Amino acid sequence: MSTLYLDRPSPLNRLNPITKLVGVVSIIILVFALPYWWAPLAILILVVVPAALLARVGGRLLVVSGVLLVPLMIVIIVAQGFFNPRGETILFSLGSFNFSLEGLLFALAVGGRTVVLVTATMVLLFTTHPGKLLNALSKNGMPPKIAYVISSTLQIIPSFRTRADSILLAQRSRGLKTGGNPFRRFAVLIPLLSPLILGVFVDVDERSTAMEARAFGSTAKRTALEVLPDPLVEHIARWAVIIVALVALALSFIGALPQVSWPL
Amino acid sequence: MTDMIALAGVHYSYPDTETEVLRGIDLTVDAGQVVGVVGASGVGKTTLAKVISGFIPHSEGGELSGGVEVDGIQVPTSTLADVVSRVGLVTQNPFNQISGAKFTVREEIAFGLENLGVPRDEMIERVADVVELLGIEELVDRSPYALSGGQQQLVAIASMMVMAPRVLVMDEPTSQLDPSGSRLVFDIMESLASKGTAVIVFEHKLELLRETAEVLHVLADGVIAATGTPREVLSDARTDEWGVGATRFTRAARRAVEQGLLPKKTELPVSLPDAVEVFRR
Amino acid sequence: MTDIDKPVDPNRTRNNIFIIAGTVVVVATYLYLIIAQPAAVGDGVASGGTPALITLAGYLLGAILIAFGAINRLPTTTVVLVPVAIAINIVVGQITSALGLPLYLDSIGTILVAVVAGPAAGAVTGGLSNVIWGLTLSPLALPFAIVAIVIGFVAGWAARIGVFRSYWAPPIAGIVTGIIAALASSPISAFIFGGATGGGTGAIVAAFQAFGNSLLASTTLQGLLSDPLDKLITFTVVMFILLALPTRFKQRFPFVRQYNVLPGMKKKATPAA
């Protein structure tokens, strides 16, 4: 099974998946609603990082998100710092290019939102078993066929990856280089594609009839074997959190949030 | 005794082909009976299994004629859902039978019941019963994809059994299993039959068929070439011609008869207990 | 059409309403962004949050409505294709990026399913493919789910009108689909991510901005640089694969038979017993 889930004993792991989902959604709403450039940073430091530490996934989060986010932040800071059209206050110059404060703050704001989006989602994924998440969503209206597609895909990806790796290994042992010009690198993919794609067509009938035999097409109201605990406390917390986020959004929309202009 | 499976004059050819794979099949299975079908590889055993379980013609199409009646309904004209609720099919490839919808074996087994909307208490009980019967208690919390082929086959059988079909069609259900696993599955077939299920099993394992099946059919050239008790059929001299083969006990005894060590009229043994009985005399 | 292919869909009307509602939401969001042109992005220090949320919410809601409606219209034989197709998307996509190619090649499975099973199937494969990518590799993929849905949908329709019956049409359809994908994804890139969804793409967007283009224009140009080529190759690969596939595999699909999607399918096939 190929998700980011880590089976660690932590309070976050024990929460109902819907609670965590609502939490992430609220964080995302907040981070986009608050018009302060430092809002994403604040939420990162005050909410996301403590949550990650509480869930004991801090180190993992740093590594996995860092790989994605560091190049991204560098690029956006450079791009917006030098080329943002609203740039007035010059901080420094490189040749004929001026790096502006407005650009930097914009980069921190927009890039920061991306960072919060990614890290909050990752904390959710690190602490939630996909099976439990899908069960919780199915209970709340997600079509069972979608749950089936997601869980089935997650479980067969490892075997596909293994098959692909062994094909690549066999190619490499036959002397095929994976470096070189783009065309040669593309050629590496070709012998990979047909055995993998054949997997789509082979046994379609057997698999679909096996699913039919398990009443997959049934229109009855489905029941569930596994029940997820959903304490009242979490119910209340969910509502509280989303209301806060929506109120912030509303206030921001009508311009009622206090103007904090620092450092501008 | 009621006929749970009744095939009358069944002919079948696959879509867009001209040769008939089944050329006039007549066979019946009563409730509480275990009936075996043997035949060479590729002769059409899987095709016949699909006809009985309804996937021919509903899933595969093709030209099907003749009477196919299962648990009182006409299979070709009923809906697939109707047929599937009465007939359980277990195939050779357990990987294709694992739904993929669930992350633990326990939930995988319950999947069919969840889809039918069976109440939770009943589900828990039925799953536990089936798990105990198949002896797979230690697998219930594991991922279905992290199991060996044999374990997956047991899970596939459990998933089918839990649906409590009145008719069970087993197409080489022990292909991935070792001798003790195979024996377990045959014992289960026997026990299900004793509770009233009609079981038809397509297999190569002659000794186990001898011990469990009440009636044995030989499928050769698209027709039933022979019918009888397992001992009668499997000790027939034509088994090699049919592509069925014979157990070592049968071959040893046949050679002994040829060499005059055993009387000509000896009923040839098929399994070990038979052989012990024959050679003792 | 054999029994198992008939979709058991007692909620056909409800599902169609979902799909239509979802499409309306998506189109409305897109039009709002293009026409109203919220000047917030690239303008001012930290505003631009509300248009981003509108983009995110609109596209996500639309994607969910479409996916929920479409999946219930698919028969079991189609639904079991989807996990395998998504797995191909993920694995090939990952290898492509590991090889450092300037392509994605992460929708081969989507186009394949769209061509053999139709627009609804393609849409579902695309959308859920993004979800899986988001769950396993990078959450950045999640807001782009609607783009993948559109790609699958367009490919399915292309197949339906006979594009894959010829050898010259699929590559062109690929280019067109790529252009659509670039146009659909640029607001997401610009408003939600400020043009930076990764180091490489972000750098290209920055380069376009250096020449004085607005953020939205820059993300659009970056998309137009990579998506049409990527889809051109994807469509061509799918075409070749389907050509090489034995007829008996292809004829099992009612969509292929009904709309005569693929060339040369009139031969008689001998299946295995």
PDB file of N, CA and C in Angstrom, chain A residues 67-68 168 178 185-186 189 192, chain C residues 89-106 133 137-138 230:
ATOM      1  N   VAL A  67      11.244  18.527   0.003  1.00  0.00           N
ATOM      2  CA  VAL A  67      11.591  18.172  -1.372  1.00  0.00           C
ATOM      3  C   VAL A  67      10.688  18.885  -2.375  1.00  0.00           C
ATOM      4  N   LEU A  68       9.420  18.973  -2.036  1.00  0.00           N
ATOM      5  CA  LEU A  68       8.471  19.631  -2.933  1.00  0.00           C
ATOM      6  C   LEU A  68       8.549  21.143  -2.838  1.00  0.00           C
ATOM      7  N   LEU A 168      12.655  -2.218 -16.273  1.00  0.00           N
ATOM      8  CA  LEU A 168      13.735  -1.246 -16.443  1.00  0.00           C
ATOM      9  C   LEU A 168      15.077  -1.866 -16.133  1.00  0.00           C
ATOM     10  N   THR A 178      20.083   5.081 -19.403  1.00  0.00           N
ATOM     11  CA  THR A 178      18.960   5.949 -19.056  1.00  0.00           C
ATOM     12  C   THR A 178      19.362   7.411 -19.031  1.00  0.00           C
ATOM     13  N   ARG A 185      16.215   8.845 -23.734  1.00  0.00           N
ATOM     14  CA  ARG A 185      15.550   8.596 -22.451  1.00  0.00           C
ATOM     15  C   ARG A 185      14.097   8.218 -22.675  1.00  0.00           C
ATOM     16  N   PHE A 186      13.477   8.845 -23.669  1.00  0.00           N
ATOM     17  CA  PHE A 186      12.090   8.503 -23.972  1.00  0.00           C
ATOM     18  C   PHE A 186      11.983   7.061 -24.448  1.00  0.00           C
ATOM     19  N   LEU A 189      11.160   4.301 -22.148  1.00  0.00           N
ATOM     20  CA  LEU A 189       9.782   4.072 -21.712  1.00  0.00           C
ATOM     21  C   LEU A 189       9.036   3.073 -22.578  1.00  0.00           C
ATOM     22  N   LEU A 192       8.377  -0.493 -21.811  1.00  0.00           N
ATOM     23  CA  LEU A 192       7.689  -0.558 -20.543  1.00  0.00           C
ATOM     24  C   LEU A 192       6.180  -0.536 -20.728  1.00  0.00           C
TER      25      LEU A 192
ATOM     26  N   ASN C  89      -1.053   5.499 -14.957  1.00  0.00           N
ATOM     27  CA  ASN C  89      -0.790   6.943 -14.928  1.00  0.00           C
ATOM     28  C   ASN C  89       0.304   7.272 -13.928  1.00  0.00           C
ATOM     29  N   ILE C  90       0.158   6.743 -12.727  1.00  0.00           N
ATOM     30  CA  ILE C  90       1.074   7.073 -11.634  1.00  0.00           C
ATOM     31  C   ILE C  90       2.474   6.547 -11.927  1.00  0.00           C
ATOM     32  N   VAL C  91       2.548   5.268 -12.293  1.00  0.00           N
ATOM     33  CA  VAL C  91       3.864   4.658 -12.465  1.00  0.00           C
ATOM     34  C   VAL C  91       4.605   5.275 -13.646  1.00  0.00           C
ATOM     35  N   VAL C  92       3.917   5.420 -14.778  1.00  0.00           N
ATOM     36  CA  VAL C  92       4.588   6.011 -15.940  1.00  0.00           C
ATOM     37  C   VAL C  92       4.920   7.468 -15.682  1.00  0.00           C
ATOM     38  N   GLY C  93       4.029   8.173 -15.007  1.00  0.00           N
ATOM     39  CA  GLY C  93       4.282   9.574 -14.685  1.00  0.00           C
ATOM     40  C   GLY C  93       5.527   9.728 -13.820  1.00  0.00           C
ATOM     41  N   GLN C  94       5.635   8.849 -12.824  1.00  0.00           N
ATOM     42  CA  GLN C  94       6.801   8.913 -11.949  1.00  0.00           C
ATOM     43  C   GLN C  94       8.088   8.604 -12.682  1.00  0.00           C
ATOM     44  N   ILE C  95       8.063   7.571 -13.516  1.00  0.00           N
ATOM     45  CA  ILE C  95       9.273   7.194 -14.231  1.00  0.00           C
ATOM     46  C   ILE C  95       9.676   8.307 -15.184  1.00  0.00           C
ATOM     47  N   THR C  96       8.671   8.905 -15.856  1.00  0.00           N
ATOM     48  CA  THR C  96       8.967  10.005 -16.772  1.00  0.00           C
ATOM     49  C   THR C  96       9.675  11.142 -16.053  1.00  0.00           C
ATOM     50  N   SER C  97       9.190  11.463 -14.862  1.00  0.00           N
ATOM     51  CA  SER C  97       9.830  12.571 -14.164  1.00  0.00           C
ATOM     52  C   SER C  97      11.195  12.147 -13.630  1.00  0.00           C
ATOM     53  N   ALA C  98      11.337  10.877 -13.269  1.00  0.00           N
ATOM     54  CA  ALA C  98      12.638  10.400 -12.807  1.00  0.00           C
ATOM     55  C   ALA C  98      13.651  10.423 -13.943  1.00  0.00           C
ATOM     56  N   LEU C  99      13.185  10.182 -15.150  1.00  0.00           N
ATOM     57  CA  LEU C  99      14.077  10.232 -16.302  1.00  0.00           C
ATOM     58  C   LEU C  99      14.414  11.665 -16.703  1.00  0.00           C
ATOM     59  N   GLY C 100      13.755  12.617 -16.052  1.00  0.00           N
ATOM     60  CA  GLY C 100      14.062  14.013 -16.325  1.00  0.00           C
ATOM     61  C   GLY C 100      13.538  14.521 -17.653  1.00  0.00           C
ATOM     62  N   LEU C 101      12.522  13.850 -18.192  1.00  0.00           N
ATOM     63  CA  LEU C 101      11.978  14.299 -19.471  1.00  0.00           C
ATOM     64  C   LEU C 101      11.081  15.513 -19.261  1.00  0.00           C
ATOM     65  N   PRO C 102      11.047  16.433 -20.235  1.00  0.00           N
ATOM     66  CA  PRO C 102      10.206  17.636 -20.083  1.00  0.00           C
ATOM     67  C   PRO C 102       8.732  17.358 -20.380  1.00  0.00           C
ATOM     68  N   LEU C 103       8.264  16.215 -19.880  1.00  0.00           N
ATOM     69  CA  LEU C 103       6.880  15.820 -20.138  1.00  0.00           C
ATOM     70  C   LEU C 103       6.267  15.318 -18.848  1.00  0.00           C
ATOM     71  N   TYR C 104       4.962  15.082 -18.848  1.00  0.00           N
ATOM     72  CA  TYR C 104       4.323  14.467 -17.698  1.00  0.00           C
ATOM     73  C   TYR C 104       4.023  12.988 -17.961  1.00  0.00           C
ATOM     74  N   LEU C 105       3.393  12.733 -19.116  1.00  0.00           N
ATOM     75  CA  LEU C 105       2.968  11.378 -19.486  1.00  0.00           C
ATOM     76  C   LEU C 105       2.220  10.700 -18.340  1.00  0.00           C
ATOM     77  N   ASP C 106       1.402  11.478 -17.654  1.00  0.00           N
ATOM     78  CA  ASP C 106       0.678  10.914 -16.527  1.00  0.00           C
ATOM     79  C   ASP C 106      -0.798  10.743 -16.851  1.00  0.00           C
ATOM     80  N   TRP C 133      -2.765  10.668  -6.999  1.00  0.00           N
ATOM     81  CA  TRP C 133      -1.468  11.339  -7.047  1.00  0.00           C
ATOM     82  C   TRP C 133      -1.326  12.233  -5.818  1.00  0.00           C
ATOM     83  N   LEU C 137       1.760  11.082  -3.697  1.00  0.00           N
ATOM     84  CA  LEU C 137       3.002  11.732  -4.102  1.00  0.00           C
ATOM     85  C   LEU C 137       3.061  13.207  -3.725  1.00  0.00           C
ATOM     86  N   SER C 138       2.045  13.971  -4.103  1.00  0.00           N
ATOM     87  CA  SER C 138       2.107  15.401  -3.855  1.00  0.00           C
ATOM     88  C   SER C 138       0.717  16.016  -3.804  1.00  0.00           C
ATOM     89  N   ASP C 230       2.805  17.166 -24.575  1.00  0.00           N
ATOM     90  CA  ASP C 230       2.583  16.011 -23.723  1.00  0.00           C
ATOM     91  C   ASP C 230       1.376  15.208 -24.193  1.00  0.00           C
TER      92      ASP C 230
END
